[in-house]
GROMACS .gro file of N, CA and C in nm:
model
  459
    1UNK      N    1   0.083  -0.120   0.000
    1UNK     CA    2   0.000   0.000   0.000
    1UNK      C    3   0.087   0.126   0.000
    2UNK      N    4   0.195   0.125   0.077
    2UNK     CA    5   0.278   0.245   0.087
    2UNK      C    6   0.347   0.278  -0.045
    3UNK      N    7   0.386   0.176  -0.122
    3UNK     CA    8   0.447   0.204  -0.252
    3UNK      C    9   0.348   0.271  -0.346
    4UNK      N   10   0.222   0.228  -0.340
    4UNK     CA   11   0.121   0.292  -0.426
    4UNK      C   12   0.093   0.435  -0.380
    5UNK      N   13   0.102   0.458  -0.250
    5UNK     CA   14   0.084   0.593  -0.196
    5UNK      C   15   0.197   0.683  -0.245
    6UNK      N   16   0.320   0.633  -0.234
    6UNK     CA   17   0.437   0.712  -0.278
    6UNK      C   18   0.426   0.745  -0.426
    7UNK      N   19   0.390   0.647  -0.506
    7UNK     CA   20   0.379   0.669  -0.651
    7UNK      C   21   0.271   0.773  -0.682
    8UNK      N   22   0.157   0.761  -0.616
    8UNK     CA   23   0.047   0.855  -0.638
    8UNK      C   24   0.087   0.997  -0.597
    9UNK      N   25   0.159   1.009  -0.487
    9UNK     CA   26   0.200   1.141  -0.441
    9UNK      C   27   0.308   1.203  -0.529
   10UNK      N   28   0.398   1.120  -0.582
   10UNK     CA   29   0.499   1.172  -0.675
   10UNK      C   30   0.432   1.229  -0.800
   11UNK      N   31   0.331   1.159  -0.850
   11UNK     CA   32   0.258   1.208  -0.967
   11UNK      C   33   0.180   1.334  -0.931
   12UNK      N   34   0.130   1.337  -0.810
   12UNK     CA   35   0.053   1.451  -0.764
   12UNK      C   36   0.138   1.578  -0.760
   13UNK      N   37   0.264   1.566  -0.722
   13UNK     CA   38   0.350   1.684  -0.707
   13UNK      C   39   0.353   1.766  -0.836
   14UNK      N   40   0.369   1.699  -0.947
   14UNK     CA   41   0.379   1.770  -1.075
   14UNK      C   42   0.243   1.813  -1.130
   15UNK      N   43   0.136   1.751  -1.082
   15UNK     CA   44   0.005   1.775  -1.140
   15UNK      C   45  -0.097   1.833  -1.041
   16UNK      N   46  -0.049   1.886  -0.929
   16UNK     CA   47  -0.143   1.938  -0.830
   16UNK      C   48  -0.220   2.056  -0.888
   17UNK      N   49  -0.348   2.059  -0.860
   17UNK     CA   50  -0.435   2.166  -0.907
   17UNK      C   51  -0.573   2.143  -0.848
   18UNK      N   52  -0.668   2.223  -0.889
   18UNK     CA   53  -0.802   2.214  -0.832
   18UNK      C   54  -0.864   2.075  -0.850
   19UNK      N   55  -0.850   2.016  -0.969
   19UNK     CA   56  -0.910   1.884  -0.994
   19UNK      C   57  -0.841   1.776  -0.912
   20UNK      N   58  -0.710   1.774  -0.914
   20UNK     CA   59  -0.637   1.670  -0.841
   20UNK      C   60  -0.650   1.689  -0.691
   21UNK      N   61  -0.666   1.812  -0.646
   21UNK     CA   62  -0.680   1.838  -0.503
   21UNK      C   63  -0.803   1.766  -0.448
   22UNK      N   64  -0.914   1.775  -0.520
   22UNK     CA   65  -1.035   1.708  -0.472
   22UNK      C   66  -1.016   1.556  -0.474
   23UNK      N   67  -0.941   1.505  -0.571
   23UNK     CA   68  -0.912   1.361  -0.573
   23UNK      C   69  -0.829   1.320  -0.452
   24UNK      N   70  -0.732   1.403  -0.416
   24UNK     CA   71  -0.648   1.375  -0.300
   24UNK      C   72  -0.731   1.374  -0.172
   25UNK      N   73  -0.819   1.471  -0.161
   25UNK     CA   74  -0.905   1.477  -0.042
   25UNK      C   75  -0.986   1.347  -0.031
   26UNK      N   76  -1.042   1.304  -0.142
   26UNK     CA   77  -1.121   1.180  -0.141
   26UNK      C   78  -1.034   1.058  -0.109
   27UNK      N   79  -0.913   1.053  -0.162
   27UNK     CA   80  -0.828   0.935  -0.146
   27UNK      C   81  -0.754   0.930  -0.013
   28UNK      N   82  -0.708   1.045   0.036
   28UNK     CA   83  -0.619   1.044   0.152
   28UNK      C   84  -0.675   1.112   0.276
   29UNK      N   85  -0.776   1.195   0.261
   29UNK     CA   86  -0.825   1.272   0.375
   29UNK      C   87  -0.959   1.220   0.427
   30UNK      N   88  -1.050   1.198   0.336
   30UNK     CA   89  -1.186   1.157   0.376
   30UNK      C   90  -1.182   1.023   0.450
   31UNK      N   91  -1.261   1.016   0.554
   31UNK     CA   92  -1.280   0.892   0.629
   31UNK      C   93  -1.418   0.840   0.592
   32UNK      N   94  -1.420   0.734   0.514
   32UNK     CA   95  -1.548   0.680   0.466
   32UNK      C   96  -1.624   0.606   0.574
   33UNK      N   97  -1.753   0.585   0.552
   33UNK     CA   98  -1.837   0.519   0.652
   33UNK      C   99  -1.789   0.376   0.687
   34UNK      N  100  -1.734   0.305   0.590
   34UNK     CA  101  -1.690   0.169   0.616
   34UNK      C  102  -1.542   0.157   0.643
   35UNK      N  103  -1.477   0.268   0.674
   35UNK     CA  104  -1.332   0.267   0.693
   35UNK      C  105  -1.291   0.184   0.813
   36UNK      N  106  -1.180   0.114   0.799
   36UNK     CA  107  -1.119   0.041   0.910
   36UNK      C  108  -1.034   0.142   0.987
   37UNK      N  109  -1.088   0.192   1.097
   37UNK     CA  110  -1.025   0.301   1.171
   37UNK      C  111  -0.885   0.262   1.219
   38UNK      N  112  -0.869   0.138   1.266
   38UNK     CA  113  -0.737   0.096   1.316
   38UNK      C  114  -0.633   0.098   1.204
   39UNK      N  115  -0.672   0.048   1.087
   39UNK     CA  116  -0.581   0.048   0.972
   39UNK      C  117  -0.551   0.192   0.928
   40UNK      N  118  -0.652   0.275   0.926
   40UNK     CA  119  -0.634   0.416   0.889
   40UNK      C  120  -0.539   0.486   0.987
   41UNK      N  121  -0.553   0.454   1.116
   41UNK     CA  122  -0.463   0.513   1.216
   41UNK      C  123  -0.320   0.467   1.197
   42UNK      N  124  -0.301   0.341   1.160
   42UNK     CA  125  -0.166   0.291   1.136
   42UNK      C  126  -0.103   0.358   1.014
   43UNK      N  127  -0.182   0.386   0.911
   43UNK     CA  128  -0.130   0.448   0.788
   43UNK      C  129  -0.111   0.600   0.801
   44UNK      N  130  -0.179   0.660   0.896
   44UNK     CA  131  -0.181   0.806   0.908
   44UNK      C  132  -0.041   0.869   0.921
   45UNK      N  133   0.048   0.818   1.006
   45UNK     CA  134   0.180   0.883   1.016
   45UNK      C  135   0.258   0.880   0.885
   46UNK      N  136   0.251   0.769   0.813
   46UNK     CA  137   0.324   0.760   0.686
   46UNK      C  138   0.267   0.858   0.584
   47UNK      N  139   0.137   0.865   0.575
   47UNK     CA  140   0.073   0.957   0.480
   47UNK      C  141   0.109   1.101   0.516
   48UNK      N  142   0.104   1.132   0.645
   48UNK     CA  143   0.140   1.266   0.691
   48UNK      C  144   0.286   1.298   0.654
   49UNK      N  145   0.375   1.200   0.675
   49UNK     CA  146   0.516   1.220   0.642
   49UNK      C  147   0.537   1.242   0.493
   50UNK      N  148   0.466   1.168   0.409
   50UNK     CA  149   0.481   1.184   0.264
   50UNK      C  150   0.433   1.323   0.221
   51UNK      N  151   0.321   1.367   0.276
   51UNK     CA  152   0.273   1.501   0.241
   51UNK      C  153   0.368   1.608   0.294
   52UNK      N  154   0.427   1.583   0.410
   52UNK     CA  155   0.527   1.676   0.464
   52UNK      C  156   0.648   1.686   0.373
   53UNK      N  157   0.690   1.573   0.319
   53UNK     CA  158   0.802   1.572   0.225
   53UNK      C  159   0.769   1.653   0.100
   54UNK      N  160   0.648   1.635   0.049
   54UNK     CA  161   0.607   1.710  -0.070
   54UNK      C  162   0.597   1.859  -0.040
   55UNK      N  163   0.549   1.893   0.078
   55UNK     CA  164   0.541   2.035   0.116
   55UNK      C  165   0.681   2.095   0.127
   56UNK      N  166   0.774   2.021   0.184
   56UNK     CA  167   0.912   2.070   0.195
   56UNK      C  168   0.975   2.085   0.057
   57UNK      N  169   0.950   1.988  -0.030
   57UNK     CA  170   1.003   1.995  -0.166
   57UNK      C  171   0.946   2.116  -0.240
   58UNK      N  172   0.815   2.137  -0.222
   58UNK     CA  173   0.750   2.252  -0.288
   58UNK      C  174   0.808   2.383  -0.236
   59UNK      N  175   0.835   2.390  -0.107
   59UNK     CA  176   0.893   2.510  -0.049
   59UNK      C  177   1.034   2.534  -0.102
   60UNK      N  178   1.113   2.427  -0.113
   60UNK     CA  179   1.247   2.440  -0.170
   60UNK      C  180   1.241   2.489  -0.315
   61UNK      N  181   1.150   2.432  -0.393
   61UNK     CA  182   1.134   2.474  -0.532
   61UNK      C  183   1.092   2.621  -0.540
   62UNK      N  184   1.001   2.661  -0.452
   62UNK     CA  185   0.955   2.801  -0.450
   62UNK      C  186   1.070   2.894  -0.415
   63UNK      N  187   1.149   2.856  -0.314
   63UNK     CA  188   1.264   2.938  -0.275
   63UNK      C  189   1.363   2.954  -0.391
   64UNK      N  190   1.387   2.845  -0.462
   64UNK     CA  191   1.479   2.851  -0.576
   64UNK      C  192   1.425   2.942  -0.685
   65UNK      N  193   1.295   2.936  -0.710
   65UNK     CA  194   1.235   3.023  -0.811
   65UNK      C  195   1.238   3.169  -0.767
   66UNK      N  196   1.215   3.195  -0.639
   66UNK     CA  197   1.224   3.332  -0.589
   66UNK      C  198   1.364   3.387  -0.610
   67UNK      N  199   1.464   3.304  -0.583
   67UNK     CA  200   1.603   3.347  -0.604
   67UNK      C  201   1.630   3.372  -0.752
   68UNK      N  202   1.578   3.286  -0.839
   68UNK     CA  203   1.598   3.302  -0.983
   68UNK      C  204   1.531   3.430  -1.034
   69UNK      N  205   1.411   3.460  -0.983
   69UNK     CA  206   1.341   3.583  -1.022
   69UNK      C  207   1.422   3.704  -0.976
   70UNK      N  208   1.469   3.702  -0.852
   70UNK     CA  209   1.547   3.815  -0.800
   70UNK      C  210   1.676   3.833  -0.880
   71UNK      N  211   1.741   3.723  -0.913
   71UNK     CA  212   1.865   3.731  -0.991
   71UNK      C  213   1.838   3.788  -1.129
   72UNK      N  214   1.734   3.741  -1.195
   72UNK     CA  215   1.703   3.791  -1.330
   72UNK      C  216   1.668   3.939  -1.326
   73UNK      N  217   1.591   3.981  -1.225
   73UNK     CA  218   1.558   4.122  -1.212
   73UNK      C  219   1.685   4.206  -1.194
   74UNK      N  220   1.777   4.159  -1.112
   74UNK     CA  221   1.902   4.232  -1.089
   74UNK      C  222   1.985   4.239  -1.217
   75UNK      N  223   1.993   4.128  -1.290
   75UNK     CA  224   2.068   4.127  -1.417
   75UNK      C  225   2.010   4.228  -1.515
   76UNK      N  226   1.877   4.229  -1.525
   76UNK     CA  227   1.811   4.321  -1.617
   76UNK      C  228   1.832   4.466  -1.574
   77UNK      N  229   1.824   4.489  -1.447
   77UNK     CA  230   1.843   4.623  -1.392
   77UNK      C  231   1.982   4.676  -1.429
   78UNK      N  232   2.082   4.595  -1.400
   78UNK     CA  233   2.220   4.636  -1.430
   78UNK      C  234   2.243   4.650  -1.580
   79UNK      N  235   2.187   4.560  -1.656
   79UNK     CA  236   2.204   4.564  -1.801
   79UNK      C  237   2.143   4.692  -1.858
   80UNK      N  238   2.025   4.726  -1.814
   80UNK     CA  239   1.958   4.845  -1.866
   80UNK      C  240   2.035   4.972  -1.830
   81UNK      N  241   2.077   4.980  -1.706
   81UNK     CA  242   2.152   5.098  -1.664
   81UNK      C  243   2.283   5.110  -1.742
   82UNK      N  244   2.354   4.998  -1.757
   82UNK     CA  245   2.481   4.999  -1.832
   82UNK      C  246   2.459   5.041  -1.976
   83UNK      N  247   2.355   4.987  -2.038
   83UNK     CA  248   2.325   5.024  -2.177
   83UNK      C  249   2.294   5.172  -2.190
   84UNK      N  250   2.216   5.224  -2.099
   84UNK     CA  251   2.177   5.365  -2.104
   84UNK      C  252   2.298   5.456  -2.085
   85UNK      N  253   2.382   5.421  -1.990
   85UNK     CA  254   2.500   5.504  -1.962
   85UNK      C  255   2.601   5.494  -2.076
   86UNK      N  256   2.624   5.371  -2.126
   86UNK     CA  257   2.724   5.354  -2.233
   86UNK      C  258   2.683   5.420  -2.364
   87UNK      N  259   2.555   5.437  -2.385
   87UNK     CA  260   2.508   5.502  -2.508
   87UNK      C  261   2.487   5.652  -2.489
   88UNK      N  262   2.522   5.701  -2.371
   88UNK     CA  263   2.516   5.845  -2.347
   88UNK      C  264   2.378   5.897  -2.312
   89UNK      N  265   2.284   5.812  -2.286
   89UNK     CA  266   2.151   5.856  -2.246
   89UNK      C  267   2.152   5.906  -2.102
   90UNK      N  268   2.047   5.979  -2.071
   90UNK     CA  269   2.035   6.027  -1.933
   90UNK      C  270   2.018   5.907  -1.840
   91UNK      N  271   2.043   5.930  -1.714
   91UNK     CA  272   2.027   5.824  -1.615
   91UNK      C  273   1.880   5.781  -1.615
   92UNK      N  274   1.855   5.650  -1.629
   92UNK     CA  275   1.715   5.605  -1.636
   92UNK      C  276   1.643   5.621  -1.502
   93UNK      N  277   1.516   5.646  -1.510
   93UNK     CA  278   1.435   5.657  -1.388
   93UNK      C  279   1.395   5.516  -1.343
   94UNK      N  280   1.345   5.510  -1.223
   94UNK     CA  281   1.299   5.381  -1.168
   94UNK      C  282   1.185   5.326  -1.255
   95UNK      N  283   1.103   5.414  -1.305
   95UNK     CA  284   0.992   5.373  -1.391
   95UNK      C  285   1.042   5.314  -1.523
   96UNK      N  286   1.146   5.376  -1.580
   96UNK     CA  287   1.207   5.325  -1.704
   96UNK      C  288   1.262   5.184  -1.681
   97UNK      N  289   1.334   5.170  -1.572
   97UNK     CA  290   1.395   5.040  -1.541
   97UNK      C  291   1.287   4.935  -1.519
   98UNK      N  292   1.184   4.969  -1.444
   98UNK     CA  293   1.075   4.875  -1.417
   98UNK      C  294   1.006   4.833  -1.547
   99UNK      N  295   0.983   4.928  -1.636
   99UNK     CA  296   0.919   4.896  -1.764
   99UNK      C  297   1.007   4.801  -1.845
  100UNK      N  298   1.137   4.824  -1.845
  100UNK     CA  299   1.230   4.737  -1.917
  100UNK      C  300   1.229   4.596  -1.857
  101UNK      N  301   1.236   4.589  -1.727
  101UNK     CA  302   1.238   4.459  -1.658
  101UNK      C  303   1.109   4.381  -1.685
  102UNK      N  304   0.996   4.450  -1.682
  102UNK     CA  305   0.867   4.382  -1.698
  102UNK      C  306   0.839   4.333  -1.839
  103UNK      N  307   0.922   4.369  -1.934
  103UNK     CA  308   0.903   4.322  -2.072
  103UNK      C  309   0.989   4.201  -2.105
  104UNK      N  310   1.068   4.154  -2.010
  104UNK     CA  311   1.158   4.041  -2.035
  104UNK      C  312   1.081   3.908  -2.031
  105UNK      N  313   1.086   3.835  -2.139
  105UNK     CA  314   1.012   3.707  -2.150
  105UNK      C  315   1.063   3.603  -2.051
  106UNK      N  316   1.193   3.598  -2.031
  106UNK     CA  317   1.249   3.499  -1.938
  106UNK      C  318   1.201   3.528  -1.796
  107UNK      N  319   1.200   3.654  -1.758
  107UNK     CA  320   1.153   3.691  -1.625
  107UNK      C  321   1.004   3.659  -1.610
  108UNK      N  322   0.927   3.690  -1.712
  108UNK     CA  323   0.783   3.661  -1.707
  108UNK      C  324   0.760   3.512  -1.688
  109UNK      N  325   0.835   3.431  -1.759
  109UNK     CA  326   0.823   3.286  -1.746
  109UNK      C  327   0.856   3.241  -1.604
  110UNK      N  328   0.963   3.294  -1.548
  110UNK     CA  329   1.000   3.261  -1.410
  110UNK      C  330   0.891   3.303  -1.311
  111UNK      N  331   0.833   3.420  -1.335
  111UNK     CA  332   0.728   3.469  -1.246
  111UNK      C  333   0.603   3.380  -1.251
  112UNK      N  334   0.569   3.331  -1.369
  112UNK     CA  335   0.455   3.240  -1.383
  112UNK      C  336   0.483   3.110  -1.307
  113UNK      N  337   0.604   3.058  -1.323
  113UNK     CA  338   0.642   2.936  -1.251
  113UNK      C  339   0.641   2.959  -1.100
  114UNK      N  340   0.686   3.076  -1.057
  114UNK     CA  341   0.687   3.109  -0.915
  114UNK      C  342   0.545   3.117  -0.860
  115UNK      N  343   0.456   3.175  -0.936
  115UNK     CA  344   0.317   3.186  -0.891
  115UNK      C  345   0.258   3.046  -0.871
  116UNK      N  346   0.279   2.955  -0.966
  116UNK     CA  347   0.229   2.819  -0.951
  116UNK      C  348   0.297   2.750  -0.833
  117UNK      N  349   0.425   2.776  -0.815
  117UNK     CA  350   0.499   2.715  -0.705
  117UNK      C  351   0.440   2.758  -0.570
  118UNK      N  352   0.407   2.885  -0.557
  118UNK     CA  353   0.345   2.935  -0.434
  118UNK      C  354   0.209   2.870  -0.411
  119UNK      N  355   0.134   2.853  -0.519
  119UNK     CA  356   0.004   2.786  -0.513
  119UNK      C  357   0.022   2.642  -0.464
  120UNK      N  358   0.123   2.573  -0.518
  120UNK     CA  359   0.150   2.434  -0.479
  120UNK      C  360   0.186   2.426  -0.331
  121UNK      N  361   0.270   2.518  -0.283
  121UNK     CA  362   0.307   2.519  -0.142
  121UNK      C  363   0.182   2.535  -0.055
  122UNK      N  364   0.096   2.628  -0.093
  122UNK     CA  365  -0.027   2.651  -0.017
  122UNK      C  366  -0.113   2.525  -0.012
  123UNK      N  367  -0.130   2.459  -0.127
  123UNK     CA  368  -0.212   2.338  -0.130
  123UNK      C  369  -0.154   2.229  -0.040
  124UNK      N  370  -0.023   2.208  -0.047
  124UNK     CA  371   0.037   2.103   0.036
  124UNK      C  372   0.029   2.137   0.185
  125UNK      N  373   0.042   2.263   0.218
  125UNK     CA  374   0.027   2.303   0.359
  125UNK      C  375  -0.116   2.279   0.406
  126UNK      N  376  -0.212   2.310   0.321
  126UNK     CA  377  -0.353   2.286   0.357
  126UNK      C  378  -0.381   2.137   0.371
  127UNK      N  379  -0.321   2.056   0.285
  127UNK     CA  380  -0.338   1.911   0.297
  127UNK      C  381  -0.277   1.860   0.427
  128UNK      N  382  -0.162   1.915   0.467
  128UNK     CA  383  -0.102   1.876   0.594
  128UNK      C  384  -0.192   1.910   0.711
  129UNK      N  385  -0.254   2.026   0.706
  129UNK     CA  386  -0.349   2.067   0.809
  129UNK      C  387  -0.470   1.974   0.810
  130UNK      N  388  -0.518   1.939   0.692
  130UNK     CA  389  -0.632   1.847   0.682
  130UNK      C  390  -0.596   1.710   0.740
  131UNK      N  391  -0.472   1.667   0.718
  131UNK     CA  392  -0.429   1.538   0.774
  131UNK      C  393  -0.422   1.544   0.926
  132UNK      N  394  -0.386   1.658   0.981
  132UNK     CA  395  -0.389   1.672   1.128
  132UNK      C  396  -0.531   1.659   1.179
  133UNK      N  397  -0.626   1.722   1.112
  133UNK     CA  398  -0.767   1.710   1.150
  133UNK      C  399  -0.815   1.566   1.133
  134UNK      N  400  -0.768   1.502   1.028
  134UNK     CA  401  -0.805   1.363   1.003
  134UNK      C  402  -0.759   1.274   1.118
  135UNK      N  403  -0.636   1.296   1.161
  135UNK     CA  404  -0.583   1.217   1.274
  135UNK      C  405  -0.671   1.235   1.397
  136UNK      N  406  -0.708   1.359   1.427
  136UNK     CA  407  -0.794   1.385   1.542
  136UNK      C  408  -0.927   1.310   1.529
  137UNK      N  409  -0.982   1.312   1.409
  137UNK     CA  410  -1.109   1.241   1.386
  137UNK      C  411  -1.091   1.089   1.402
  138UNK      N  412  -0.981   1.036   1.351
  138UNK     CA  413  -0.956   0.893   1.364
  138UNK      C  414  -0.940   0.853   1.511
  139UNK      N  415  -0.870   0.934   1.587
  139UNK     CA  416  -0.854   0.907   1.730
  139UNK      C  417  -0.990   0.908   1.798
  140UNK      N  418  -1.074   1.004   1.764
  140UNK     CA  419  -1.207   1.012   1.824
  140UNK      C  420  -1.292   0.893   1.783
  141UNK      N  421  -1.288   0.856   1.656
  141UNK     CA  422  -1.364   0.740   1.609
  141UNK      C  423  -1.317   0.612   1.678
  142UNK      N  424  -1.187   0.600   1.697
  142UNK     CA  425  -1.133   0.483   1.765
  142UNK      C  426  -1.180   0.478   1.911
  143UNK      N  427  -1.179   0.593   1.977
  143UNK     CA  428  -1.228   0.599   2.116
  143UNK      C  429  -1.376   0.565   2.122
  144UNK      N  430  -1.452   0.615   2.027
  144UNK     CA  431  -1.595   0.584   2.022
  144UNK      C  432  -1.617   0.434   2.004
  145UNK      N  433  -1.536   0.374   1.919
  145UNK     CA  434  -1.546   0.230   1.891
  145UNK      C  435  -1.515   0.150   2.018
  146UNK      N  436  -1.412   0.190   2.091
  146UNK     CA  437  -1.377   0.120   2.216
  146UNK      C  438  -1.488   0.135   2.319
  147UNK      N  439  -1.543   0.256   2.330
  147UNK     CA  440  -1.654   0.277   2.424
  147UNK      C  441  -1.775   0.194   2.387
  148UNK      N  442  -1.802   0.182   2.259
  148UNK     CA  443  -1.915   0.103   2.212
  148UNK      C  444  -1.896  -0.044   2.246
  149UNK      N  445  -1.773  -0.092   2.230
  149UNK     CA  446  -1.742  -0.232   2.264
  149UNK      C  447  -1.759  -0.255   2.414
  150UNK      N  448  -1.715  -0.160   2.495
  150UNK     CA  449  -1.730  -0.171   2.642
  150UNK      C  450  -1.876  -0.177   2.683
  151UNK      N  451  -1.959  -0.099   2.616
  151UNK     CA  452  -2.101  -0.095   2.648
  151UNK      C  453  -2.171  -0.227   2.617
  152UNK      N  454  -2.125  -0.295   2.514
  152UNK     CA  455  -2.190  -0.419   2.471
  152UNK      C  456  -2.135  -0.541   2.543
  153UNK      N  457  -2.033  -0.524   2.626
  153UNK     CA  458  -1.976  -0.640   2.698
  153UNK      C  459  -2.005  -0.633   2.841
   0.00000   0.00000   0.00000
């Protein structure tokens, strides 16, 4: 079971979005009416750890993209100023530099990737929170089950 969970989560990392998010909730978060609570409790730490790993990976990817965006912006900034000065133009204004930077296709691409990366981090953090709530529910269901058994004996 754990190998299938790992495989599903690896595929999820690259394809996380609104549609897949609801599938994940159904597969890993929802506690169905016929669920084996004891089995679910045993699997819970591993599932939580796998989602934690994906959240950490997403955060690392986001940090790397933020650094790449900052680096590209700095390169463009310096390039524009150097070009303006070397060609004898007046010192560019902040607005001129910003306009130049915002027209760079490579930077725009990085910014789009960064936006998706931030979205992915948010989704994985929310899934981790949902798994914490799931654990609490499983513990409560297990306690209810034990109390029910005590009542009938």
